[in-house]
Amino acid sequence: MTTPTQSPATALASVASARSQGVWRAAWARYRRDRVGMTCLAIVALYLGLILAVAAGWVAADWQAEKGLSYAPPHFVGAAAKAAGPSAAASTAQAPMVDLSDVDPLAPRYAEWAARAAQLQTTEAPRQATLPFGADRLGRDVLDKAIQGSQVSIQVGVLGALFATLIGTVLGAFSGFFGGKVGDALEWLYNVFTSIPSILLIFAFAAVTGRGVGSVVLILGLTGWTGIYRLVRAEFMKHAVREYVRSAEAIGASVWSRMFRHILPNASHVVLVQLSIHVVSFIKYEVILSYLGLGVSVDQVSWGTMLAEAQSELILGHWWQLVAATGFMAVFVTAFSLMTDALRDALDPKLRGLE
Amino acid sequence: MFAYLIRRLWQMVPTLLGVVLLVFFLFKAFGGDPAEILGGLNATSQQIEQIREQLGLNRPVWEQLGIFLKQIVSFDWGRSWATQEAVSSLFASRLPATLTVMVPILILDALLAIPFALAVAAVRGSLTDRAIMVVTTVALSISFLVYVIVGQWLFAFQLGWFPVQGWTASFWTNLTTYAPLPILLAVMVGVSPQTRLYRSFFLDEIGQDYVRTARAKGLTERAILLKHVLRNALIPILTNIGVQLPGIFVGSFLIEVFFSIPGIGREVLLAVNRSDYPVIQAVTIYLAMITMLVNLLTDLLYKLVDPRVVLK
């Protein structure tokens, strides 16, 4: 952290305590006092641990295995009553059987096929009547799906937000630091991107890129950088004329060093808070994009694809997939939002209590 | 005033040009080959070549950009690749459905969120205030999609208060029968973030000096909030509504798809899924124009709300 020129008061303070606290350490000390913030940090860390475990293949690796019966209910609900089964079978049995073997062209080969089928060993995998949190239409474990889906959704949110933040920060830094022609050009770009309603812009990008995690990250990053750009630009404009930057210039610091070694750390709290705000909003976008069929590809599971399946399941009375996806998402997003609030309070005490 | 308008309109030209270039090169560089999309899977190479010739795809990029610009200016985009419907008639036939749903949502959102936010701001710091903030945080963390799925299931399927979905040619039937459920769900979801936002606007104003002065001269808290704070907070609130305003022309994609409402949003999504480029390009460019005009209108409204604002 670069220290701006010290005012007499801070100079005195630093004399009193041999070495003044760094900004990050002070922020951490403030953050640690926030009990809600610490709880949320723990929850977010838990999710990140879960994601790493999924990525390493320790948890929910076999989420595509069909472990249970179709729509097997959760353990605590108990196995579904089989009232409808026998009566349906009885009604089909009553239909008169007509011998078609004289007209059926395939009839001569039935015996041959039966013999060949007998040579092959098929093992009927035992399907459970109930699973910890139920099963979907194919009998896949909903809990495994939700865990696997968390990995995909959070991955999209975090990577997309990182990408958007990178674009926004770099462009904002150039625009704010140089101003003039460069600033005008970048402002023009900003105006172009913001004059198109964001969801429409996302769709236009989605129309030309494919499906899949990579595309969603790309789309969200390329369309979502504008807010960060604006804030970072304002910070750089403010800092570029400050004394510490001029001093750095006087001792021969290069443009690059002034921008990214001197100013950026002083604007990094804005960047960090924006990054986490965007993680939350991108996770929500991913859910909607996946529902609309523009999100992750069909062989992947995310909270969005789970909710898309849940729509028709709910009408049939199978609520567990909806609850699982919603629960996993709500806990993470709430914890992450509250963590962001606490982070903002810790990094910028002036803002405390405004919202 | 007149000079201001002229200058603002003039300033839109480069931005609009940027939008046109963005859309043109986005589809040119990353989109698939239009001739192959149009020709379908069974097209012979000769047919594809023919389509190329017809669309001018064999000409240099600058000429193609010229064709593109001419389409924009003349409002003639030809026909949709997928449905053969004229793209220009698309807006006329889809916009009414979108507006039937979106205008009530925008109005109800504002009418509900402003009093809620004022009420919460009036009891700021109390247990009620904090409880409402916690509830809205949790409510916001659940995807809009979940509310729509559960809302349709509960209100239409279980309780039978509304039809599950549908749309007719009659505006009145749509507004009274089919639109209420989507509107209700969108407002239920929209009010909570708006309340949070407007509350912070009110709190900003409550901290100002003029409020202290008003208290010092003995005004009631009610008069302070309704007369002084509300009026001053209208400026950021108006900005926020202005930001949302262009959205009513796009519609909520999710709601239109979910409830099968034949609006612009659903049309764009269908176009995206069918790689129907003319429709996507036309909608994107015209909506960008509308957005810019609405932003200008919002700026003019400031002047009306706050006489101190100088338009320059």
XYZ file of C-alpha atoms in Angstrom, chain A residues 166-347:
182
model
C -10.895 -6.813 -15.306
C -12.333 -5.102 -18.387
C -14.014 -2.374 -16.353
C -10.939 -1.663 -14.246
C -8.465 -1.517 -17.119
C -10.696 0.647 -19.325
C -11.716 2.823 -16.373
C -8.088 3.278 -15.378
C -7.080 4.402 -18.863
C -10.087 6.667 -19.256
C -9.715 8.300 -15.852
C -5.924 8.618 -15.922
C -5.392 9.925 -19.425
C -8.664 11.714 -20.084
C -8.592 13.681 -23.330
C -8.871 11.698 -26.546
C -8.485 8.298 -24.867
C -11.130 9.239 -22.320
C -13.506 10.462 -25.012
C -13.102 7.272 -27.007
C -13.753 5.101 -23.977
C -16.710 7.238 -22.921
C -18.122 6.709 -26.383
C -17.718 2.960 -25.975
C -19.422 3.200 -22.594
C -22.323 5.157 -24.084
C -22.720 2.613 -26.851
C -22.875 -0.302 -24.418
C -25.225 1.400 -21.972
C -27.632 2.644 -24.617
C -28.686 -0.930 -25.344
C -30.848 -2.444 -22.572
C -28.538 -4.887 -20.798
C -30.663 -8.013 -21.153
C -31.052 -7.327 -24.869
C -27.299 -6.883 -25.203
C -26.800 -10.210 -23.441
C -29.209 -11.858 -25.873
C -27.517 -10.328 -28.893
C -24.211 -11.759 -27.649
C -25.883 -15.072 -26.820
C -27.245 -15.257 -30.365
C -23.745 -15.361 -31.814
C -21.851 -17.379 -29.192
C -22.646 -20.963 -28.368
C -23.913 -22.455 -25.142
C -21.823 -23.581 -22.211
C -20.057 -22.204 -19.162
C -17.371 -20.481 -21.219
C -19.859 -18.606 -23.382
C -21.943 -17.460 -20.437
C -18.837 -16.134 -18.686
C -17.787 -14.386 -21.888
C -21.226 -12.857 -22.459
C -21.633 -11.636 -18.894
C -18.119 -10.209 -18.831
C -18.373 -8.425 -22.162
C -21.742 -6.891 -21.350
C -21.380 -6.281 -17.625
C -18.254 -4.122 -17.331
C -19.907 -0.706 -17.686
C -20.827 -0.044 -14.058
C -17.332 -0.897 -12.828
C -15.748 1.177 -15.589
C -17.681 4.247 -14.487
C -16.697 3.950 -10.824
C -13.055 3.123 -11.471
C -12.825 6.007 -13.932
C -14.136 8.413 -11.295
C -11.587 7.117 -8.765
C -8.707 7.473 -11.219
C -9.765 10.982 -12.192
C -9.806 11.915 -8.524
C -6.472 10.326 -7.703
C -4.526 11.271 -10.841
C -4.159 14.878 -9.651
C -3.431 14.067 -6.017
C -0.091 15.019 -4.535
C 1.206 11.499 -3.995
C 0.784 10.703 -7.669
C 2.520 13.924 -8.658
C 5.329 13.104 -6.255
C 5.643 9.689 -7.818
C 5.869 11.351 -11.214
C 8.507 13.744 -9.891
C 10.759 10.910 -8.784
C 10.404 9.346 -12.226
C 7.706 6.712 -11.787
C 6.461 5.521 -15.172
C 2.878 5.959 -16.319
C 2.300 2.256 -15.835
C 3.667 2.317 -12.309
C 1.647 5.384 -11.364
C -1.556 3.834 -12.662
C -1.282 0.338 -11.314
C 1.171 0.548 -8.421
C 0.167 3.859 -6.927
C -3.437 4.635 -7.840
C -4.958 1.171 -8.237
C -4.320 0.079 -4.640
C -6.065 3.237 -3.505
C -9.073 2.431 -5.659
C -9.017 -1.288 -4.943
C -11.741 -1.125 -2.304
C -14.167 0.108 -4.969
C -13.088 -2.689 -7.283
C -13.409 -5.357 -4.610
C -16.904 -4.295 -3.583
C -18.035 -4.078 -7.204
C -16.591 -7.509 -7.866
C -18.688 -9.087 -5.157
C -21.833 -7.180 -6.140
C -21.391 -8.506 -9.665
C -20.903 -12.088 -8.497
C -24.405 -12.019 -7.023
C -26.047 -10.402 -10.006
C -24.292 -12.696 -12.497
C -25.402 -15.772 -10.582
C -28.958 -14.512 -10.928
C -28.437 -13.863 -14.642
C -27.057 -17.361 -15.137
C -30.207 -18.852 -13.618
C -32.428 -16.888 -15.997
C -30.241 -17.544 -19.038
C -30.165 -21.258 -18.318
C -33.928 -21.308 -17.888
C -34.369 -19.582 -21.237
C -32.060 -22.145 -22.851
C -29.179 -19.733 -23.431
C -27.066 -20.762 -20.470
C -24.958 -23.790 -19.675
C -25.036 -26.727 -22.077
C -27.463 -29.604 -21.689
C -25.005 -32.090 -20.210
C -24.279 -29.770 -17.304
C -26.404 -28.969 -14.317
C -26.767 -25.562 -12.718
C -29.302 -23.955 -10.413
C -30.958 -22.528 -13.520
C -31.395 -25.854 -15.296
C -32.703 -27.406 -12.073
C -35.323 -24.677 -11.781
C -36.244 -25.112 -15.427
C -37.001 -28.781 -14.719
C -38.781 -27.898 -11.499
C -41.472 -25.947 -13.321
C -43.200 -29.030 -14.717
C -42.373 -31.178 -11.685
C -44.187 -28.850 -9.338
C -47.485 -29.381 -11.141
C -47.023 -33.135 -10.569
C -46.427 -32.490 -6.884
C -42.661 -33.168 -6.889
C -41.389 -30.129 -5.053
C -37.983 -31.331 -3.858
C -35.863 -30.271 -6.801
C -37.303 -26.719 -6.623
C -36.665 -26.518 -2.895
C -33.138 -27.926 -3.172
C -32.034 -25.532 -5.934
C -33.740 -22.549 -4.287
C -32.321 -23.395 -0.874
C -28.747 -23.791 -2.081
C -28.990 -20.597 -4.077
C -30.738 -18.518 -1.408
C -28.227 -19.398 1.301
C -25.240 -18.612 -0.885
C -26.607 -15.408 -2.359
C -27.814 -14.074 1.002
C -24.489 -14.862 2.645
C -22.575 -13.333 -0.238
C -24.687 -10.149 -0.277
C -24.361 -9.645 3.465
C -20.633 -10.333 3.191
C -20.417 -7.648 0.504
C -22.236 -5.177 2.766
C -19.874 -5.956 5.628
C -16.899 -5.679 3.289
C -18.021 -2.275 2.099
C -18.506 -1.073 5.656
C -15.086 -2.373 6.631
C -13.309 -0.862 3.638
